[in-house]
Tab-separated table of C-alpha atoms in Angstrom:
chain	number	residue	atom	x	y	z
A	1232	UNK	CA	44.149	-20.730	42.056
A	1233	UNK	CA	43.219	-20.876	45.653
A	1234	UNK	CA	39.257	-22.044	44.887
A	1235	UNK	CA	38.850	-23.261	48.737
A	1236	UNK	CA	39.300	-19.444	50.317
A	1237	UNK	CA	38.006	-17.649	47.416
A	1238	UNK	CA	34.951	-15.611	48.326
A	1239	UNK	CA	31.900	-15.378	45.899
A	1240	UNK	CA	32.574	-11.670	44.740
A	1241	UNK	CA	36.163	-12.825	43.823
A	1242	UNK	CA	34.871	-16.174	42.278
A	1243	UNK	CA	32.355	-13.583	39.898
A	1244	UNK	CA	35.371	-11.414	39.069
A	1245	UNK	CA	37.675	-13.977	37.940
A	1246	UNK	CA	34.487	-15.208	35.609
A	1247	UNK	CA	33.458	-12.020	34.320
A	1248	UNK	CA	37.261	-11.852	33.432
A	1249	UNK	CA	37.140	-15.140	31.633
A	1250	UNK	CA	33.861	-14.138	29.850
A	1251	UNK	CA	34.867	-10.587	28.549
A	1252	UNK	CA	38.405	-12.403	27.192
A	1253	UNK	CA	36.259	-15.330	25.232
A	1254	UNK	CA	34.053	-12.474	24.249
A	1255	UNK	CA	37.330	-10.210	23.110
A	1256	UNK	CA	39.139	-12.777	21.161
A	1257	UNK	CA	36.346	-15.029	19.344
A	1258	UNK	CA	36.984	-17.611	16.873
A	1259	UNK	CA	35.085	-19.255	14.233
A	1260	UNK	CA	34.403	-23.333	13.874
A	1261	UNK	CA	37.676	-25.056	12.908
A	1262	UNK	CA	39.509	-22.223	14.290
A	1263	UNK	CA	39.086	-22.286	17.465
A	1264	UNK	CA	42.835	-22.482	18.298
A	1265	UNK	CA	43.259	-19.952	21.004
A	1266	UNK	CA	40.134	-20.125	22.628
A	1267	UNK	CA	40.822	-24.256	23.040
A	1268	UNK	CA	44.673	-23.207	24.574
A	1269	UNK	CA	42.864	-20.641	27.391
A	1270	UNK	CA	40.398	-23.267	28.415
A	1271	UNK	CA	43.388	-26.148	28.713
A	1272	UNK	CA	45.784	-23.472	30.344
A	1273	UNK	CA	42.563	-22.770	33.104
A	1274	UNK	CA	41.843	-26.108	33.470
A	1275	UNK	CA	45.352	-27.234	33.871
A	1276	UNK	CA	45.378	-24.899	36.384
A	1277	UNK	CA	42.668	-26.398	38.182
A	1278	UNK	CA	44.911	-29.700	38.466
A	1279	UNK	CA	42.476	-31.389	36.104
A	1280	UNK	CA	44.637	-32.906	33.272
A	1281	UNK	CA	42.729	-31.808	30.463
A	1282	UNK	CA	42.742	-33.726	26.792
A	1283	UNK	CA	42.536	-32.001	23.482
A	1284	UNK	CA	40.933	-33.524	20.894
A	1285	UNK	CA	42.170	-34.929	17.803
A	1286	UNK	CA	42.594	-33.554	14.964
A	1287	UNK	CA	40.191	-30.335	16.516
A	1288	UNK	CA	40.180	-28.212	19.187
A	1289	UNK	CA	37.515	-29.564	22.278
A	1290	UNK	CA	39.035	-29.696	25.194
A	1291	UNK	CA	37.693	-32.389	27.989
A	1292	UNK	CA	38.649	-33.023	31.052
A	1293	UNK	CA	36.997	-34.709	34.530
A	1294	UNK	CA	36.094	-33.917	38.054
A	1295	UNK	CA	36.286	-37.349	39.916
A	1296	UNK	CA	33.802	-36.779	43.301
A	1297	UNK	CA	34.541	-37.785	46.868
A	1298	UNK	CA	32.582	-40.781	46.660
A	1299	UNK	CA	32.547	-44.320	43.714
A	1300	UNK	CA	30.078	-43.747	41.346
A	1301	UNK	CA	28.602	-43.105	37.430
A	1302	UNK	CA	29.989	-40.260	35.202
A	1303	UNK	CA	27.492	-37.505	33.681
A	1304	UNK	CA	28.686	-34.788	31.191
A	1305	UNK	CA	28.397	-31.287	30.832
A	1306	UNK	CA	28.731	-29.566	27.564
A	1307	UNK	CA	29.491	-25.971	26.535
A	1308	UNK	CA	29.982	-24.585	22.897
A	1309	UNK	CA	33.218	-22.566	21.947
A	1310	UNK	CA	33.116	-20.968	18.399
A	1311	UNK	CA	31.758	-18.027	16.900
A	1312	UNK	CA	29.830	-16.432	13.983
A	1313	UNK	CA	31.197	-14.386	11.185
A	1314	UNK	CA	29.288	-11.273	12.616
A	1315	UNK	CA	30.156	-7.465	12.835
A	1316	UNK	CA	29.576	-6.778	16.069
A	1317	UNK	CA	27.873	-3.817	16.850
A	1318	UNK	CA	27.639	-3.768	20.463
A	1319	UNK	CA	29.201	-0.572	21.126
A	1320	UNK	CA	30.971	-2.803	24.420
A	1321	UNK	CA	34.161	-2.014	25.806
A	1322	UNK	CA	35.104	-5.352	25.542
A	1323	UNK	CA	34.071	-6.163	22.057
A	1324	UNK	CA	35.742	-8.307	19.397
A	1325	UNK	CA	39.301	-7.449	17.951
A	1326	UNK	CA	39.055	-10.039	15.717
A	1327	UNK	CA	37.401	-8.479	12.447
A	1328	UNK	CA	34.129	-9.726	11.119
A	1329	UNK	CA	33.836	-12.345	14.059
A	1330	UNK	CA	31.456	-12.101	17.184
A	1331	UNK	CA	30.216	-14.281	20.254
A	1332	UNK	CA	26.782	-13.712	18.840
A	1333	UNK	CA	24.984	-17.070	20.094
A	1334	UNK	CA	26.205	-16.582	23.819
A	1335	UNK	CA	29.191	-19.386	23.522
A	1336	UNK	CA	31.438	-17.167	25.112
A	1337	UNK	CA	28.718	-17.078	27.965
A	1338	UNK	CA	28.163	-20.964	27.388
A	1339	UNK	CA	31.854	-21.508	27.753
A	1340	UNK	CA	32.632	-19.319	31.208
A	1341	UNK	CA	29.560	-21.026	32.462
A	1342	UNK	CA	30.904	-24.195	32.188
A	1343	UNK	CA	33.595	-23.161	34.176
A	1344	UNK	CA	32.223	-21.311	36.926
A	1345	UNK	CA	30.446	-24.633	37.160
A	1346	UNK	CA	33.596	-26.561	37.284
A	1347	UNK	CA	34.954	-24.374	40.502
A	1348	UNK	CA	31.638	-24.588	42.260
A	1349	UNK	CA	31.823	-28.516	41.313
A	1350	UNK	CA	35.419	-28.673	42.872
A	1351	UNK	CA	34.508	-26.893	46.135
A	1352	UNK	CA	31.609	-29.365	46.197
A	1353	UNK	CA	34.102	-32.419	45.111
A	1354	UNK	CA	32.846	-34.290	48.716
A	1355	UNK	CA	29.490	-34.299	47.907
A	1356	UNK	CA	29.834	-35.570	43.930
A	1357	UNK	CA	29.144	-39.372	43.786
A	1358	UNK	CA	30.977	-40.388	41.045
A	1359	UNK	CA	32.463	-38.047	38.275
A	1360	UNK	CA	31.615	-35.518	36.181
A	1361	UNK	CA	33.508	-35.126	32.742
A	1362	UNK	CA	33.490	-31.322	31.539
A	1363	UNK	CA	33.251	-30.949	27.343
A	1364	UNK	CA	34.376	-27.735	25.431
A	1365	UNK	CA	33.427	-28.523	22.664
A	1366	UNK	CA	34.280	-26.592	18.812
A	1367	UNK	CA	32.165	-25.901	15.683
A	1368	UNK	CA	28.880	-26.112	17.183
A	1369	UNK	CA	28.059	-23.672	13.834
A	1370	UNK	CA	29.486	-26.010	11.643
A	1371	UNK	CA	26.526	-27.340	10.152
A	1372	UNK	CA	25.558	-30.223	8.804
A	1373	UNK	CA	28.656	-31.720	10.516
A	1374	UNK	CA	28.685	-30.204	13.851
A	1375	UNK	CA	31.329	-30.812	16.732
A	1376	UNK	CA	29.264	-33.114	19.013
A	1377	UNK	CA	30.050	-35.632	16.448
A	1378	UNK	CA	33.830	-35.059	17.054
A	1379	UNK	CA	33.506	-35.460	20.502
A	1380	UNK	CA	31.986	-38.780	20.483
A	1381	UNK	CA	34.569	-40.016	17.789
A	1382	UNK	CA	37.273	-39.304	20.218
A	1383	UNK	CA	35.479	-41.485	22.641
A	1384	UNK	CA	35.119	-38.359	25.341
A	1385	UNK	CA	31.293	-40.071	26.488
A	1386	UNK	CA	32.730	-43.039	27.045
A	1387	UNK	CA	30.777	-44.163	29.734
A	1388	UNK	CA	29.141	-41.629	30.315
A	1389	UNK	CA	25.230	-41.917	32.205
A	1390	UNK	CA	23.531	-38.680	30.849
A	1391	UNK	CA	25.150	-35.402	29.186
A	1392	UNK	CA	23.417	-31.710	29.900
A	1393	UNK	CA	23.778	-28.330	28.329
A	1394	UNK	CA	22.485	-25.243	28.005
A	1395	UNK	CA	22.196	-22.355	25.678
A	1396	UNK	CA	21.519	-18.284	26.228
A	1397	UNK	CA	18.055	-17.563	25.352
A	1398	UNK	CA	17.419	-13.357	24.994
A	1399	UNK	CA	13.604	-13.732	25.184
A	1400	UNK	CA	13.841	-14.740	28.509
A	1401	UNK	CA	14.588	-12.837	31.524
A	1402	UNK	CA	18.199	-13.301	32.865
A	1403	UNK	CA	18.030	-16.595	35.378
A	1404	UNK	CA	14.919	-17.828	33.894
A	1405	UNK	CA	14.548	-21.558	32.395
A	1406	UNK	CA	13.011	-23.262	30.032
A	1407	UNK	CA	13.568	-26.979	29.620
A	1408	UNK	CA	10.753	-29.830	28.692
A	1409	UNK	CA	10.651	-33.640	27.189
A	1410	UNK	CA	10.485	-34.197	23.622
A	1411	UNK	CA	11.627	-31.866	20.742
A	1412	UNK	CA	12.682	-28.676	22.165
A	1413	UNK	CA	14.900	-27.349	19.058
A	1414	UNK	CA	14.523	-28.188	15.104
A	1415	UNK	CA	16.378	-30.547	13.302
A	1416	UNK	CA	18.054	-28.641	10.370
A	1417	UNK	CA	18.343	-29.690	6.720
A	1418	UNK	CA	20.069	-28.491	3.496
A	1419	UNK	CA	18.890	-28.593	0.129
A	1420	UNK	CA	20.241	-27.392	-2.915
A	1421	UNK	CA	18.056	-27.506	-6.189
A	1422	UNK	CA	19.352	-27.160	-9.712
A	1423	UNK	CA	16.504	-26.835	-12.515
A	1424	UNK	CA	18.117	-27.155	-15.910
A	1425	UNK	CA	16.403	-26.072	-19.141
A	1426	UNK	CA	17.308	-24.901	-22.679
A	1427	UNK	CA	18.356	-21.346	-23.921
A	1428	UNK	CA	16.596	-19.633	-26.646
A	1429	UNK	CA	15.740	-16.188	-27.779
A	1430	UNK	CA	12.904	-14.605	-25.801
A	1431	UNK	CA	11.017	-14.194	-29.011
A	1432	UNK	CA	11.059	-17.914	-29.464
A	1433	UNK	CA	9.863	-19.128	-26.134
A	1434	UNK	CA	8.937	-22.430	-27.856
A	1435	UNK	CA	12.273	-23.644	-29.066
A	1436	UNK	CA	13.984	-22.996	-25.199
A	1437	UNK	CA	12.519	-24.702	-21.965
A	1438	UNK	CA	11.952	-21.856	-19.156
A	1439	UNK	CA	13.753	-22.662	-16.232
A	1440	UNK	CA	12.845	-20.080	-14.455
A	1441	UNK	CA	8.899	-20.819	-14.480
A	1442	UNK	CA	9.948	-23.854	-13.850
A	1443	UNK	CA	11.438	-23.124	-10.164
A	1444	UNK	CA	8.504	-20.377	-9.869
A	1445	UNK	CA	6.369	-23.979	-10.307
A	1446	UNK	CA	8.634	-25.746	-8.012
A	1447	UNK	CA	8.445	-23.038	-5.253
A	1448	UNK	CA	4.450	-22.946	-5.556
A	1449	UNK	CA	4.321	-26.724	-5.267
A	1450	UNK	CA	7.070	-27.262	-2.182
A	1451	UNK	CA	4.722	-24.951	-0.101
A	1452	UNK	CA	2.008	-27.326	-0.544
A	1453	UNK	CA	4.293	-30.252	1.141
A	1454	UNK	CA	4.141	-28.502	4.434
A	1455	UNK	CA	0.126	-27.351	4.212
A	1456	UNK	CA	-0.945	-30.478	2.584
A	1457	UNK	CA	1.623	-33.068	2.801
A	1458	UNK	CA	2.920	-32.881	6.177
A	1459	UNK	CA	-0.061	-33.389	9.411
A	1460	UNK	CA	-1.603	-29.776	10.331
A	1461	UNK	CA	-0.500	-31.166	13.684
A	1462	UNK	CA	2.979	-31.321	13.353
A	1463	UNK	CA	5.408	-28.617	12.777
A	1464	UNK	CA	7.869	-28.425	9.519
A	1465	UNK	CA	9.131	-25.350	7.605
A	1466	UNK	CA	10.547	-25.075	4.349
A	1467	UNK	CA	12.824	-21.748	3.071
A	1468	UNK	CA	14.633	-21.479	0.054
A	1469	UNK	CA	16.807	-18.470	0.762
A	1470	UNK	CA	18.461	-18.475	-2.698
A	1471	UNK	CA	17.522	-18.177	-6.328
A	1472	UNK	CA	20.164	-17.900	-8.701
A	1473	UNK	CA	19.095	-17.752	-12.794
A	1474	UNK	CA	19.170	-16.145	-15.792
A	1475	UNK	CA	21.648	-14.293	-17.771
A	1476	UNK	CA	20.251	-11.822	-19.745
A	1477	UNK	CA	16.328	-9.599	-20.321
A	1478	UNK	CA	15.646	-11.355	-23.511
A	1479	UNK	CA	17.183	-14.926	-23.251
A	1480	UNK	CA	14.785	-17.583	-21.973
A	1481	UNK	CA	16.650	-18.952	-18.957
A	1482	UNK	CA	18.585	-22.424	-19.182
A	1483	UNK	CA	19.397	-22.982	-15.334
A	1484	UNK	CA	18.084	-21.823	-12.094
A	1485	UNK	CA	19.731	-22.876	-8.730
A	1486	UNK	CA	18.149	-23.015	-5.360
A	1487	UNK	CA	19.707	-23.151	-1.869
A	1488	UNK	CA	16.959	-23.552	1.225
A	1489	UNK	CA	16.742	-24.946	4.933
A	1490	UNK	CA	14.515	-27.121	6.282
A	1491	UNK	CA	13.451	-27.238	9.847
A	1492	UNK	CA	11.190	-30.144	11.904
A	1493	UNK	CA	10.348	-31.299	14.631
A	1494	UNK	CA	9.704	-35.089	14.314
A	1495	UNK	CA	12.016	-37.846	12.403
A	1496	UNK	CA	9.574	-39.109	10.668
A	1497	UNK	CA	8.409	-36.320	8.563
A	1498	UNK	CA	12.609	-35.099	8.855
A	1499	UNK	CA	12.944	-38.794	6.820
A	1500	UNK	CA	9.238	-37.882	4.348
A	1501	UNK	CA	10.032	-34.488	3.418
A	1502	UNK	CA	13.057	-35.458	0.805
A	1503	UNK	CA	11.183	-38.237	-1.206
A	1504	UNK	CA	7.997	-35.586	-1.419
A	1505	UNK	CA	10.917	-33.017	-3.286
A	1506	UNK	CA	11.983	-35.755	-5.464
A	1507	UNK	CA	8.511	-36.290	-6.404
A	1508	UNK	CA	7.530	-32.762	-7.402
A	1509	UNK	CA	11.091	-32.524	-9.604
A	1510	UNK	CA	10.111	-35.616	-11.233
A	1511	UNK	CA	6.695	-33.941	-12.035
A	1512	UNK	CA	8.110	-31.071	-13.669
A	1513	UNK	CA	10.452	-33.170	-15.427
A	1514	UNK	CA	7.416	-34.631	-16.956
A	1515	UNK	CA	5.482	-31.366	-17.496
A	1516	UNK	CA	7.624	-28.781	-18.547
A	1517	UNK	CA	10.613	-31.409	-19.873
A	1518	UNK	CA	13.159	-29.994	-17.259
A	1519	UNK	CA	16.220	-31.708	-15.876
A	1520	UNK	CA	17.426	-31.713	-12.633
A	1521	UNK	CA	20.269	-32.033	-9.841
A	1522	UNK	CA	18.600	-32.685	-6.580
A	1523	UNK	CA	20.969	-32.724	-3.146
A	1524	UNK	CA	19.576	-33.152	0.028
A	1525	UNK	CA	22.015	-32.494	3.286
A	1526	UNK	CA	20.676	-33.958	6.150
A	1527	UNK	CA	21.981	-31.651	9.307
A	1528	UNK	CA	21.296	-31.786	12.912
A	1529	UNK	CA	18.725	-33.932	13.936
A	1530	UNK	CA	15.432	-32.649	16.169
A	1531	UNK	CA	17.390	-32.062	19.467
A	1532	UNK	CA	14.800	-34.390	21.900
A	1533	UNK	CA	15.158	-34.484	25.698
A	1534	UNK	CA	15.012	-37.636	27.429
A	1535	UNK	CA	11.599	-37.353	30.028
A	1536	UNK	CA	13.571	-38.418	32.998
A	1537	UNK	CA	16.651	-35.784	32.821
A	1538	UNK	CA	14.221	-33.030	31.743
A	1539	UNK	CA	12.369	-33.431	34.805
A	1540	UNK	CA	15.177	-33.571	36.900
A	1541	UNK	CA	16.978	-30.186	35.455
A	1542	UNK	CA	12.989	-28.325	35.706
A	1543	UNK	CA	13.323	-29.516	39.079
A	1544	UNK	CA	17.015	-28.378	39.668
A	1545	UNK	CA	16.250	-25.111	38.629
A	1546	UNK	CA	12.904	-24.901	40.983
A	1547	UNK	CA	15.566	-25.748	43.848
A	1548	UNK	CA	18.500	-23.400	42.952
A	1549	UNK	CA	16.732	-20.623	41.250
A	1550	UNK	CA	13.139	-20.433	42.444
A	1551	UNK	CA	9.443	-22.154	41.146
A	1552	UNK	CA	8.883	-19.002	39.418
A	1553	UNK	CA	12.365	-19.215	37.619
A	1554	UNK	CA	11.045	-22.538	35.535
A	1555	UNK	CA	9.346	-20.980	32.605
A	1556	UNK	CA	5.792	-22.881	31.697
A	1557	UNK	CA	4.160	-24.164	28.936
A	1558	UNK	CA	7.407	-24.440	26.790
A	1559	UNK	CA	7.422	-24.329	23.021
A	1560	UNK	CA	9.853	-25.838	20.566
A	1561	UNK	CA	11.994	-23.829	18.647
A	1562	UNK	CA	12.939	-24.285	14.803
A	1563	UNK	CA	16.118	-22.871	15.499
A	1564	UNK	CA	19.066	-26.348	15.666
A	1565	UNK	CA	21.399	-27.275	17.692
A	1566	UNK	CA	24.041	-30.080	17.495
A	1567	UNK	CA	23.638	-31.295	21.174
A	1568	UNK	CA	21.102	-33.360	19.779
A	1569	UNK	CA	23.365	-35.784	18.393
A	1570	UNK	CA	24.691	-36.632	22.272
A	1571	UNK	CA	21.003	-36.670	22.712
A	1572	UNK	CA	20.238	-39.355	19.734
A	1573	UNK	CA	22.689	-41.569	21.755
A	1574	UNK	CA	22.434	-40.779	25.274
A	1575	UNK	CA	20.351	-39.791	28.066
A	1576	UNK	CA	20.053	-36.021	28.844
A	1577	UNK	CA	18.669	-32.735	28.610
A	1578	UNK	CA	19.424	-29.060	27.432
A	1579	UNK	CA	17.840	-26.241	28.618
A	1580	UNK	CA	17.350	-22.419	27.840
A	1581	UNK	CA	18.603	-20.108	30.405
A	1582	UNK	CA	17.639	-16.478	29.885
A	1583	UNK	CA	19.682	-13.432	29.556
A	1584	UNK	CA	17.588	-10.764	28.928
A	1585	UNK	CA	17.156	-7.543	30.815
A	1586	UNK	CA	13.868	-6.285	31.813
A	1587	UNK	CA	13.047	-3.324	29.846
A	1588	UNK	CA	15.932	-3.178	27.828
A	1589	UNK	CA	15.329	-4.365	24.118
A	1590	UNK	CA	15.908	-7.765	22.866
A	1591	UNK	CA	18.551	-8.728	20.323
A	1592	UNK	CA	18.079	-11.975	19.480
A	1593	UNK	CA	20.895	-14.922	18.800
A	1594	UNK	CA	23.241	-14.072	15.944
A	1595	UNK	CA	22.105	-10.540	16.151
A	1596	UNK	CA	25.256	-8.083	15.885
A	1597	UNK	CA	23.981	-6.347	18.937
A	1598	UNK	CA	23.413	-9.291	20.858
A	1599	UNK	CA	24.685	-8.592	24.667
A	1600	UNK	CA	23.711	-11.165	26.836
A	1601	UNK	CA	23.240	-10.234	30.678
A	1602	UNK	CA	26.514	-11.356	32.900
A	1603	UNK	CA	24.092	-12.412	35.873
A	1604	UNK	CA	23.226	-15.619	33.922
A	1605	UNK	CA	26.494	-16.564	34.376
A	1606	UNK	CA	26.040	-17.284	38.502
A	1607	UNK	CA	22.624	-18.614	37.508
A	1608	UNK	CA	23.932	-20.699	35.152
A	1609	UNK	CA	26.633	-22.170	37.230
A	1610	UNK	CA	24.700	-22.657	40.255
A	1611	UNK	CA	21.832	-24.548	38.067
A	1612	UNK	CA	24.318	-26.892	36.155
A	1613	UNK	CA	26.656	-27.333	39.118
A	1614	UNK	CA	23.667	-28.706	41.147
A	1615	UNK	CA	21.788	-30.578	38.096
A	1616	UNK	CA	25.694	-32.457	37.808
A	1617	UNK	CA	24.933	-33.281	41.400
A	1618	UNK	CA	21.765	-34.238	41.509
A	1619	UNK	CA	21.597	-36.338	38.157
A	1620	UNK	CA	24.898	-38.339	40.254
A	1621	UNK	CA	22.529	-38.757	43.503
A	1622	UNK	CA	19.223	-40.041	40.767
A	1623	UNK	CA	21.855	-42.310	39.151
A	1624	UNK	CA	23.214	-44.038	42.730
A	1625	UNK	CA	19.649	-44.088	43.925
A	1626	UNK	CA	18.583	-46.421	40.871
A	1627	UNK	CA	16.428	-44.136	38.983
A	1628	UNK	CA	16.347	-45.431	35.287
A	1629	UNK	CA	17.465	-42.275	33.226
A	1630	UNK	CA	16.511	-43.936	29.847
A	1631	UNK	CA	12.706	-44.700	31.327
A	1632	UNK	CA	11.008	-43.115	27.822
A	1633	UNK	CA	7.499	-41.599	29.207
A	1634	UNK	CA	7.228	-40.199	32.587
């Protein structure tokens, strides 16, 4: 691939081409077998000498600059959801009950657009920049950033960056700040266990089903009256399983549920207060119990320094107006913030929405992010690679805390 002569419509093309393949062909977490060989074949291409993971399928490889200096990272997601898509797109998924419907395919082609605008650039780049594709972003509560740094692929590395497609903006608009920007995402799984009886004999059986209803009423006080009106925490128990007949007084209930914050320290609280109200009703209404609590991805936080520098960035590539203000956390998750809980860095929402055109949101079965974010994109990370490099050479402490 001749990157040196190829013009900018022919550099879109080739990307677009990329995209709508990714997009075509998707693959779920763990499975991500063909998806991983395209991205090595590309970057082999490239002359990079990619690496494959062990034992999954990320794919890393590195850009080393024109002049000595520090390594960042820049990360982009390759699986996808077990979604019907229902795009209507002439491009959509062959593969059957699987869809790009979080933007990875996007996140991926990104990535590399960014990696030939890096490589025409290679002059300019003081020190290196190492490129991660990484698998089973979905995979919760284990997640593929954790793979990643297993295999060692942030070895010295200074500060790591990513992004993700975000529908509720306009395409090419940002929206990056310090601190929590995305939830960090628990599992529980409740079991209430009782005693059977005949419904006419209510006293000889223990109701575990009035039971949970007493366990649901009480776990909604933990984020009203446990938890500081201040903070943010949300509690959902999405299943209830009990019961196996109209006139049997129920024996067992199970409950499945997610739990979203936005702090560590009431992420660490929120478990003991659940233990507390099961050992309450174990007390009360004689009720055993299986408790299991999954701890998931932790609050993704951005480090001050490398969140100013991307809002910055993107004021310099993409226009003032293009940095979004006043942004607000989301209690959606995100494994990034696992590179996060160990290095320096920032992620950032681009937007791919179209102006009034409706808006599916992430893991929607119409969800159709706008191609444009993909130049947007490339020119903002391609640039933040490049200017987090110059910060690094010029002394600027990237772990400085407060700003």
């Amino acid at each position: 691939m001749d990157i040196e002569h190829m013009t900018e419509e022919a550099l879109q093309e080739q990307c677009v081409e990329w995209r709508r393949w990714f997009h075509k062909y998707p693959e779920v977490s763990t499975k991500e077998e063909h998806t991983s060989e395209k991205i090595f074949s590309i970057l082999a291409e490239l002359g990079l000498n990619p690496v494959r993971g062990k034992g999954h399928y990320g794919v890393v490889a590195t850009i080393h600059g024109g002049k000595p200096g520090p390594m960042v990272a820049l990360r982009a997601d390759m699986d996808a959801l077990s979604v019907t898509e229902e795009t209507g797109l002439p491009y959509a998924s062959e593969n059957a009950g699987v869809m790009h419907a979080c933007g990875h395919d996007i996140h991926m082609t990104i990535l590399l657009e960014t990696i030939l605008r890096l490589l025409r650039r290679r002059e300019e780049i003081e020190g290196s920049v190492r490129v991660l594709f990484q698998p089973s972003e979905e995979l919760s509560p284990t997640g593929g950033a954790r793979y990643m740094i297993q295999d060692g692929f942030l070895k010295d590395v200074k500060a790591v960056f990513g992004l993700h497609m975000w529908p509720n903006y306009l395409c090419g608009q940002v929206g990056v700040k310090p601190g929590a920007l995305m939830a960090g995402s628990d599992r529980i799984k409740v079991v209430i266990k009782g005693k059977t009886s005949h419904a006419g004999h209510p006293q000889e059986g223990i109701d575990a089903i009035i039971a949970a209803a007493d366990f649901l009423q009480q776990v909604s006080y933990i984020v009203s009256r446990r938890i500081s009106p201040l903070a943010t925490a949300t509690i959902n128990i999405g299943t209830i399983h009990g019961g196996s007949r109209y006139n049997v007084v129920p024996g067992e209930v199970t409950m499945e549920g997610t739990i979203r914050t936005l702090d560590e320290e009431n992420r660490r609280k929120i478990p003991e207060f659940i233990r507390g109200i099961l050992e309450g009703l174990k007390c009360s209404a004689g009720i055993t119990y299986e408790f299991n609590y999954y701890y998931g991805y932790p609050v993704l936080m951005n480090w001050p320094v490398p969140a100013k520098l991307v809002a910055e960035t993107a004021a310099e590539v993409l226009g003032k107006d293009a940095v979004m203000p006043n942004v607000q956390p989301d209690l959606t998750a995100e494994d990034f913030g696992f590179y996060l809980t160990e290095f320096p860095g920032a992620f950032l929402w681009l937007g791919c929405g179209r102006e009034g055109e409706p808006v599916y949101g992430l893991h929607s079965a119409k969800f159709c992010p706008d191609e444009k974010a993909l130049v947007a994109g490339s020119r903002l990370m391609s640039q933040v690679a490049i200017n987090a490099l110059k910060a690094l050479a010029q002394g600027v402490d990237l772990h400085k805390k407060d700003e």
